PDB file of C-alpha atoms and ligand atoms in Angstrom:
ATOM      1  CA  UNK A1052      -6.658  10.786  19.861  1.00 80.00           C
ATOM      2  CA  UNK A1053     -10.424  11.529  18.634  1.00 88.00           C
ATOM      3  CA  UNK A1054     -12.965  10.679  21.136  1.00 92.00           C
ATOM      4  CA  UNK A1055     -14.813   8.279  18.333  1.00 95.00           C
ATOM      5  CA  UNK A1056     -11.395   7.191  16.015  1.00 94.00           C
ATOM      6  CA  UNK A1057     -14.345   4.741  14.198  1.00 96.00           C
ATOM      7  CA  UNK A1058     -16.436   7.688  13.856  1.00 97.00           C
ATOM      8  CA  UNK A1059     -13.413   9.650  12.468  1.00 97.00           C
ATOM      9  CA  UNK A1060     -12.252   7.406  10.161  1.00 96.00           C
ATOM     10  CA  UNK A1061     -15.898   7.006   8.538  1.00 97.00           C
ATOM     11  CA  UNK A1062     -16.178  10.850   8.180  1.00 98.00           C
ATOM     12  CA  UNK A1063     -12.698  10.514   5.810  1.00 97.00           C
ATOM     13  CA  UNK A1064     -13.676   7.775   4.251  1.00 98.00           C
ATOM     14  CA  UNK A1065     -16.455   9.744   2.570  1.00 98.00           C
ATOM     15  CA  UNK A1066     -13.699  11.325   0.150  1.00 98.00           C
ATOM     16  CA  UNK A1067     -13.393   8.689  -2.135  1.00 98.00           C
ATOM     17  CA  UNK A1068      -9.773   8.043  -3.302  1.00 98.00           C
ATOM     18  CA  UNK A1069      -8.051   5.685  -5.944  1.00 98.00           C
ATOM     19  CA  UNK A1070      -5.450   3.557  -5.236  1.00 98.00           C
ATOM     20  CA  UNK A1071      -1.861   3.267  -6.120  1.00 98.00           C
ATOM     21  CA  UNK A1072       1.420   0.729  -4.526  1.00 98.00           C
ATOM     22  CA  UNK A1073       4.497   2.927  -3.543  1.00 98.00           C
ATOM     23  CA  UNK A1074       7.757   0.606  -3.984  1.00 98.00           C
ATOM     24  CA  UNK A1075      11.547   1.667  -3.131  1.00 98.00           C
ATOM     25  CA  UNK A1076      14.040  -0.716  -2.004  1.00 97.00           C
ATOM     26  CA  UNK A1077      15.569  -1.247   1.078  1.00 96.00           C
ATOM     27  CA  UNK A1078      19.165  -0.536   2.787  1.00 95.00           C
ATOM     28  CA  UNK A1079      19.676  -4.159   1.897  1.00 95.00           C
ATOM     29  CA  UNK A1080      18.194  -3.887  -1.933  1.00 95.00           C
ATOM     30  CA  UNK A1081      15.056  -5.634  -1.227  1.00 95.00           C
ATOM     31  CA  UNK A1082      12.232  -4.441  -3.149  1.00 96.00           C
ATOM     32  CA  UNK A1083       9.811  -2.716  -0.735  1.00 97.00           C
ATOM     33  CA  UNK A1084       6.242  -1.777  -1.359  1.00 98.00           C
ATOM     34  CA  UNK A1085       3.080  -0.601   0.476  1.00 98.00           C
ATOM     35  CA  UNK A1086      -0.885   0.397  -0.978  1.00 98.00           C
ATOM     36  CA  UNK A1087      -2.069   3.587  -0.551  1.00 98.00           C
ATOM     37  CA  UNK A1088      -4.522   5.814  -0.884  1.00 98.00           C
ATOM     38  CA  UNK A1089      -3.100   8.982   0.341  1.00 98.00           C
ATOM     39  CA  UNK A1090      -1.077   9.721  -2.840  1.00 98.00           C
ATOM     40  CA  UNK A1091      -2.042  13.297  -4.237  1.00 98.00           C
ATOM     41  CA  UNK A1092      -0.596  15.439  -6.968  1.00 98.00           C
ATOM     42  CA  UNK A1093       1.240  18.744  -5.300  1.00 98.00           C
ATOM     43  CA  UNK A1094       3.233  20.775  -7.617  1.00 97.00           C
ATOM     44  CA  UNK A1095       3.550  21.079 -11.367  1.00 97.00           C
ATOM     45  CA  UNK A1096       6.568  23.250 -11.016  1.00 97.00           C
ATOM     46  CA  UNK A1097       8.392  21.618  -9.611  1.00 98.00           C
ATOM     47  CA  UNK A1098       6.831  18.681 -10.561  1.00 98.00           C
ATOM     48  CA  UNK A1099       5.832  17.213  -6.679  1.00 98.00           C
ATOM     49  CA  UNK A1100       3.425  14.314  -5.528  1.00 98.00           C
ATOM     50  CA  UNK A1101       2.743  13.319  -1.982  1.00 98.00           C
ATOM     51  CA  UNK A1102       1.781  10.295   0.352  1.00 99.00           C
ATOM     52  CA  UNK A1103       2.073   9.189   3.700  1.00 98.00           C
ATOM     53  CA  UNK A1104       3.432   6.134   5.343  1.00 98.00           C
ATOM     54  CA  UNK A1105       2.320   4.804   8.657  1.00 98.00           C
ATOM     55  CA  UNK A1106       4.965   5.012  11.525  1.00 98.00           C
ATOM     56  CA  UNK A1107       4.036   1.832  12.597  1.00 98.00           C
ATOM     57  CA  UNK A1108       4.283   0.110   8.555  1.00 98.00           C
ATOM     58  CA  UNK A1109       6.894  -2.973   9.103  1.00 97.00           C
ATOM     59  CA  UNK A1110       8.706  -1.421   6.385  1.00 97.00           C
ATOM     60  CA  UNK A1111       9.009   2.034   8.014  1.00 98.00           C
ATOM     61  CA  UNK A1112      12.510   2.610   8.043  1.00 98.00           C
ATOM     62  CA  UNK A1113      13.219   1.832   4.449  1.00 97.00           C
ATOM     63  CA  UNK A1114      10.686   4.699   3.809  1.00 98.00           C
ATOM     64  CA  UNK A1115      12.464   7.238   6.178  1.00 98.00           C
ATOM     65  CA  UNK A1116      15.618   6.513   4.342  1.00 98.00           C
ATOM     66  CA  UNK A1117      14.503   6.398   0.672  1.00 98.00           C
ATOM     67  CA  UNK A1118      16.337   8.497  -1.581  1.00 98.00           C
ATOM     68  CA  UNK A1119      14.164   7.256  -4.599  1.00 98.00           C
ATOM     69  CA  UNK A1120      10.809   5.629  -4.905  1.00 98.00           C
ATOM     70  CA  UNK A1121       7.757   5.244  -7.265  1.00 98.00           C
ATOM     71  CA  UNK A1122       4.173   5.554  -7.444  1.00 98.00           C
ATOM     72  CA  UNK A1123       2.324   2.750  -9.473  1.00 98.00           C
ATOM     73  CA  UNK A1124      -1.328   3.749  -9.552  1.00 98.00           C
ATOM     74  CA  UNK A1125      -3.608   1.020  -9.790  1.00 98.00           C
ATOM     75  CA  UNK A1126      -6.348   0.139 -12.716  1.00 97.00           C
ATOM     76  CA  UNK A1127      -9.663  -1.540 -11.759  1.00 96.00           C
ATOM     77  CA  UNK A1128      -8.107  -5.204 -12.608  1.00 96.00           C
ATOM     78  CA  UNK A1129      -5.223  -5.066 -10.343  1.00 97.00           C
ATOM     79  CA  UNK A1130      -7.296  -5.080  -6.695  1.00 98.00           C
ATOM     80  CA  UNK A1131      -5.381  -8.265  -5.774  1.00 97.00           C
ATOM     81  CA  UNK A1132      -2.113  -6.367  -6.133  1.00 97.00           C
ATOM     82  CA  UNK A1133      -3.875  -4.001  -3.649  1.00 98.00           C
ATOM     83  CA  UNK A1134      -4.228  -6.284  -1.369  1.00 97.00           C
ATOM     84  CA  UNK A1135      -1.276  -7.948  -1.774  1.00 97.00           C
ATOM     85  CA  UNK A1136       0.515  -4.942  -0.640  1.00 98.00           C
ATOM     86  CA  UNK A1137      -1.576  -3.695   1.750  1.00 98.00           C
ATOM     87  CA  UNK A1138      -0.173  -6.709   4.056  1.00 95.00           C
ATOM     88  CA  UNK A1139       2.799  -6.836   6.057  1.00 90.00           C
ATOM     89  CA  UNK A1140       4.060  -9.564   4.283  1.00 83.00           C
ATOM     90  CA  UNK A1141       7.935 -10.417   3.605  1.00 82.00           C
ATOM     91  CA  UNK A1142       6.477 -12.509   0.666  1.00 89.00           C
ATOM     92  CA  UNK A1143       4.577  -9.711  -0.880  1.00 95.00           C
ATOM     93  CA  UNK A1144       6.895  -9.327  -3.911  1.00 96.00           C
ATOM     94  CA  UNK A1145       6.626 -13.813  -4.678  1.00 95.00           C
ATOM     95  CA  UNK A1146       5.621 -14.325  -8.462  1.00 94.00           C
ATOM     96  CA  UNK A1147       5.943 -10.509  -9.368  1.00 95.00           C
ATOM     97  CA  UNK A1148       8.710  -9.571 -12.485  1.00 96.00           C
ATOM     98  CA  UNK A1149       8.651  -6.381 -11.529  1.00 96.00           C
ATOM     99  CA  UNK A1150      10.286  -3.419 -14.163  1.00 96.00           C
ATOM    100  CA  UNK A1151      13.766  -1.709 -13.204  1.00 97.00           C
ATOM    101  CA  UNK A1152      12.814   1.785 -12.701  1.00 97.00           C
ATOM    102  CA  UNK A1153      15.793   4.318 -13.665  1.00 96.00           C
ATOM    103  CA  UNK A1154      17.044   4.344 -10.103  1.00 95.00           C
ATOM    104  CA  UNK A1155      16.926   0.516  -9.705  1.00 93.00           C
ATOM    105  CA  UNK A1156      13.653   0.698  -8.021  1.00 95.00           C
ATOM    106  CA  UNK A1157      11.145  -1.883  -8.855  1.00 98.00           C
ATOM    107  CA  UNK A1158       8.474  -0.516 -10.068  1.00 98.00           C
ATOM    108  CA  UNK A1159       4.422  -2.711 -10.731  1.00 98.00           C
ATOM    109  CA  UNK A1160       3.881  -3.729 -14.145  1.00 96.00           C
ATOM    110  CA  UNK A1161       0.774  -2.700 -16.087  1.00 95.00           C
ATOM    111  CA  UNK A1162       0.051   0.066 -13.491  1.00 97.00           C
ATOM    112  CA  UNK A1163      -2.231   2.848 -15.359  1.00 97.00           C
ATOM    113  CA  UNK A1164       0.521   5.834 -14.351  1.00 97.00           C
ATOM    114  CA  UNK A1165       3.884   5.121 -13.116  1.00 98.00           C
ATOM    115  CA  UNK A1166       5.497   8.006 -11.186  1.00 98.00           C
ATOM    116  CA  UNK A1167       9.006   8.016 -10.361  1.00 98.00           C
ATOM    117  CA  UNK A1168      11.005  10.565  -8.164  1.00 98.00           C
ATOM    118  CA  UNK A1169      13.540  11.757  -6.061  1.00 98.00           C
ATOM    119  CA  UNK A1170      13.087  12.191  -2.614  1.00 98.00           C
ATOM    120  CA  UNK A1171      12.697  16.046  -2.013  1.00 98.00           C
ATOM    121  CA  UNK A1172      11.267  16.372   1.464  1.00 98.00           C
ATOM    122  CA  UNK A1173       9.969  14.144   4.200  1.00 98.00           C
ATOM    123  CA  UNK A1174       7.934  15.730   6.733  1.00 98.00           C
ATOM    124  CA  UNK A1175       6.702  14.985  10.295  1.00 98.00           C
ATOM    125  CA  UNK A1176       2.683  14.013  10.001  1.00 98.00           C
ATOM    126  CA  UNK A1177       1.948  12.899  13.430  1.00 98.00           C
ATOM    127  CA  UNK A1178       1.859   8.989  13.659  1.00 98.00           C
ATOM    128  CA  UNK A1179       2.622   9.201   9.651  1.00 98.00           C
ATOM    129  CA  UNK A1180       5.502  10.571   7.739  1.00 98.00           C
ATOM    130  CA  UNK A1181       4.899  12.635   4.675  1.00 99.00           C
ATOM    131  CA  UNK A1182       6.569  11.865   1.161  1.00 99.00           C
ATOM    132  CA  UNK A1183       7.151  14.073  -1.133  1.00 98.00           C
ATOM    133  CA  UNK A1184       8.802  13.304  -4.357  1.00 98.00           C
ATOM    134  CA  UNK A1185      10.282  15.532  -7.172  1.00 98.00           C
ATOM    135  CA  UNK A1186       9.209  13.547 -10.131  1.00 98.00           C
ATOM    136  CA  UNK A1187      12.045  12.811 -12.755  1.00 98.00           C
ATOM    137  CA  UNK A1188      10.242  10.840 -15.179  1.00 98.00           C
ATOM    138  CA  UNK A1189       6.437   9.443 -15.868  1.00 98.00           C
ATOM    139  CA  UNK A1190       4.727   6.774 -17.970  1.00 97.00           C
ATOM    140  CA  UNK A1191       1.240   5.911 -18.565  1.00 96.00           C
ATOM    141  CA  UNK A1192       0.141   2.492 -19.698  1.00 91.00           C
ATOM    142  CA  UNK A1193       0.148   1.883 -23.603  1.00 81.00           C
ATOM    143  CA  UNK A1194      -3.347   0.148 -23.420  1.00 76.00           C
ATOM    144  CA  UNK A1195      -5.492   2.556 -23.739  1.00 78.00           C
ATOM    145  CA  UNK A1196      -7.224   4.757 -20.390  1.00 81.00           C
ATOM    146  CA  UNK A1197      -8.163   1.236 -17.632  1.00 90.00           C
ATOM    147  CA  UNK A1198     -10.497   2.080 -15.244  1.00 94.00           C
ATOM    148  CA  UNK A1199      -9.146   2.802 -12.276  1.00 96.00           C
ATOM    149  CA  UNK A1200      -9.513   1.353  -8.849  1.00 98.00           C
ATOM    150  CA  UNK A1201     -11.051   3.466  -6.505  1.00 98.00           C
ATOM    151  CA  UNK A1202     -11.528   3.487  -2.321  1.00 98.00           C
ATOM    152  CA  UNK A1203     -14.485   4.634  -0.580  1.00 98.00           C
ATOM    153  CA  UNK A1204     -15.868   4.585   2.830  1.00 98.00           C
ATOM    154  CA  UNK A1205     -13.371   1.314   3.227  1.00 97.00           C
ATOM    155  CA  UNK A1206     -14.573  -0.729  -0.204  1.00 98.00           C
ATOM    156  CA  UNK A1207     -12.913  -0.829  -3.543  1.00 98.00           C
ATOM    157  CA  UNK A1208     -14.845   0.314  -5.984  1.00 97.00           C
ATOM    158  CA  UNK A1209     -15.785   0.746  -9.748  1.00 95.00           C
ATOM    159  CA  UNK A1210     -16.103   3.912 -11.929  1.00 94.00           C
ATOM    160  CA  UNK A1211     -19.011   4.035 -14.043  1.00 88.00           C
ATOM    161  CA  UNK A1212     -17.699   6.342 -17.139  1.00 79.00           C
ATOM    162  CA  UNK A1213     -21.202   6.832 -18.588  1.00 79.00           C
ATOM    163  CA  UNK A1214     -22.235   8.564 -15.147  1.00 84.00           C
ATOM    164  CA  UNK A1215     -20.346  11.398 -15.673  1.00 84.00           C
ATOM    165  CA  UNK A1216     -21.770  15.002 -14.620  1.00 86.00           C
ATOM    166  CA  UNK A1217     -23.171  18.092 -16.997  1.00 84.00           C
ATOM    167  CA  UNK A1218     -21.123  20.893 -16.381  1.00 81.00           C
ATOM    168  CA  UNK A1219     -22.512  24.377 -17.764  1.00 81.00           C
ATOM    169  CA  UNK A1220     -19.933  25.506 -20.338  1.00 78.00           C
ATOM    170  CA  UNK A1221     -17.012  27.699 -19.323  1.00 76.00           C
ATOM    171  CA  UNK A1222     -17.092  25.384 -15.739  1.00 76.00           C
ATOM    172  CA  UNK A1223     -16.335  22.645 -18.200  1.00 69.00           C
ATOM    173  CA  UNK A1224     -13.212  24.497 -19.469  1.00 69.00           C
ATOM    174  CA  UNK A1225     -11.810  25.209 -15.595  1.00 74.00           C
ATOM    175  CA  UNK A1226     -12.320  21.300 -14.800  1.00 75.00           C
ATOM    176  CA  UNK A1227     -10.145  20.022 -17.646  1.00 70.00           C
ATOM    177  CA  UNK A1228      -7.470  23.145 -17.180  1.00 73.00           C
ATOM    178  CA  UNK A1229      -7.155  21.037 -13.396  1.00 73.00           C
TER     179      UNK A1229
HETATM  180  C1  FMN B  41      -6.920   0.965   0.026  1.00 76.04           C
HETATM  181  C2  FMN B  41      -5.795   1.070   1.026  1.00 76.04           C
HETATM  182  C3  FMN B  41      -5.153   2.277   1.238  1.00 76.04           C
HETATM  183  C4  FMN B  41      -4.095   2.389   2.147  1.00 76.04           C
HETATM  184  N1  FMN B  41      -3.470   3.590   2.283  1.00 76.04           N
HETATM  185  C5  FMN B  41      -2.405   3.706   3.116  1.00 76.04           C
HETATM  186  C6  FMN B  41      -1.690   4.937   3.200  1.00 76.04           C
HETATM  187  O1  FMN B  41      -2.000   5.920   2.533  1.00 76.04           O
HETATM  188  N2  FMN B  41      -0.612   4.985   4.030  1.00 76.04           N
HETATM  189  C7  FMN B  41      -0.226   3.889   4.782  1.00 76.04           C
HETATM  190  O2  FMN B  41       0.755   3.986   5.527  1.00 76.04           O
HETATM  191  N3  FMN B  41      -0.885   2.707   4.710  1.00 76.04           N
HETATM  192  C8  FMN B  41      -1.952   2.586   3.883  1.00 76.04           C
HETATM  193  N4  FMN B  41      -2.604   1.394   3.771  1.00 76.04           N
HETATM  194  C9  FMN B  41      -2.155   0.258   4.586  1.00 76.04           C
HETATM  195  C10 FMN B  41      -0.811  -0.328   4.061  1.00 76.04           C
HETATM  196  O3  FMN B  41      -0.949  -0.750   2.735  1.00 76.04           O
HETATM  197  C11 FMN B  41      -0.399  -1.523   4.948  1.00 76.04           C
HETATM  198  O4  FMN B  41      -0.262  -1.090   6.272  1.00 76.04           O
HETATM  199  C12 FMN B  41       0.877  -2.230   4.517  1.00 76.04           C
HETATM  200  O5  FMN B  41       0.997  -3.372   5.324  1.00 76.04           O
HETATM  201  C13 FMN B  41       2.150  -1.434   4.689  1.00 76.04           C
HETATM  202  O6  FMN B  41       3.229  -2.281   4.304  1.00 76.04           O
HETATM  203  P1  FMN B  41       4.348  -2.841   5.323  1.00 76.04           P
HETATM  204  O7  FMN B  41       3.684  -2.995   6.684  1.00 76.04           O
HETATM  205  O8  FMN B  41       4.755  -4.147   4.719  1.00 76.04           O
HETATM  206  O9  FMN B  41       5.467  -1.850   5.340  1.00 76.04           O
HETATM  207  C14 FMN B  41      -3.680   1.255   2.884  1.00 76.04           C
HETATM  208  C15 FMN B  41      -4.323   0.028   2.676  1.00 76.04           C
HETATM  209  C16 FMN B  41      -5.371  -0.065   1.759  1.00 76.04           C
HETATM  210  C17 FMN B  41      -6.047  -1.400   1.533  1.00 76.04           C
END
């Protein structure tokens, strides 16, 4: 345990994040979903994304076992799905359709990306459990590019597209290659 775990968790929340709901289903077929902000791209061949789940998450075991599950990453409009999820409700699904994804997974409608995969390894990540996921198919929302929700030092917040940052040329290539 850090000394200062406030103090700690400040100093990360100065990486600013966005936000996305990871849903699976359960042993018993009931649609299971959680907010996060530790999703991250990992491989492009294989295709691989990450997160991690909280040991302690009421819906814990249904992440250990997952064989499938989805990322839906959230758009600027959808922070009350956010925080829907980000509660360890048994209601959190009430009023939702959600979409069938291909494994029978529910997946968030109108999320900007949708990611869904395969479990391909879980690994040990001290009081969390790390996800990753071999991703067998992708979407992105028809309506245009939203603006996405984003976390930072423990607030949602907004992007502001016309603030973007001059890059001299040639850097400017590199950042859109990534
Ligand atoms: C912006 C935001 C990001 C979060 N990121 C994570 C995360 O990366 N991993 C995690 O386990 N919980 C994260 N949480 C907390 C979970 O959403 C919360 O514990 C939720 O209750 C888990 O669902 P469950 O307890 O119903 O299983 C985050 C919450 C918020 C608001």
């Amino acid at each position: 345990m850090m000394a200062d775990p406030r103090a700690f968790r400040d100093a990360l929340g100065l990486f600013p994040t966005g936000v996305a709901v990871v849903t699976t289903r359960g042993p018993g077929g009931e649609r299971v979903g959680a907010t996060v902000s530790s999703f991250n791209s990992v491989s492009l061949d294989p295709p691989l994304i990450l997160f991690s789940i909280a040991r302690n998450a009421k819906a814990f075991d249904a992440w250990a076992g997952a064989a499938h599950f989805a990322v839906n990453v959230l758009s600027e409009a959808q922070s009350e799905i956010s925080n829907r999820f980000a509660r360890a409700l048994t209601d959190k699904w009430d009023g939702i359709t959600d979409i069938a994804g291909d494994a029978g997974g529910p997946l968030i409608p109108n999320a900007s990306a949708c990611f869904q995969c395969e479990s391909y390894a879980k690994h040990e990540g001290g009081d969390h459990l790390i996800l990753i996921g071999r991703v067998t198919s992708y979407a992105t929302t028809p309506a245009g590019t939203p603006r996405p929700l984003l976390f930072y030092r423990g607030r949602y917040r907004e992007l502001d597209p016309e603030l973007g940052i001059e890059t001299p040329q040639g850097v400017d290539c590199q950042l859109h290659g990534w």
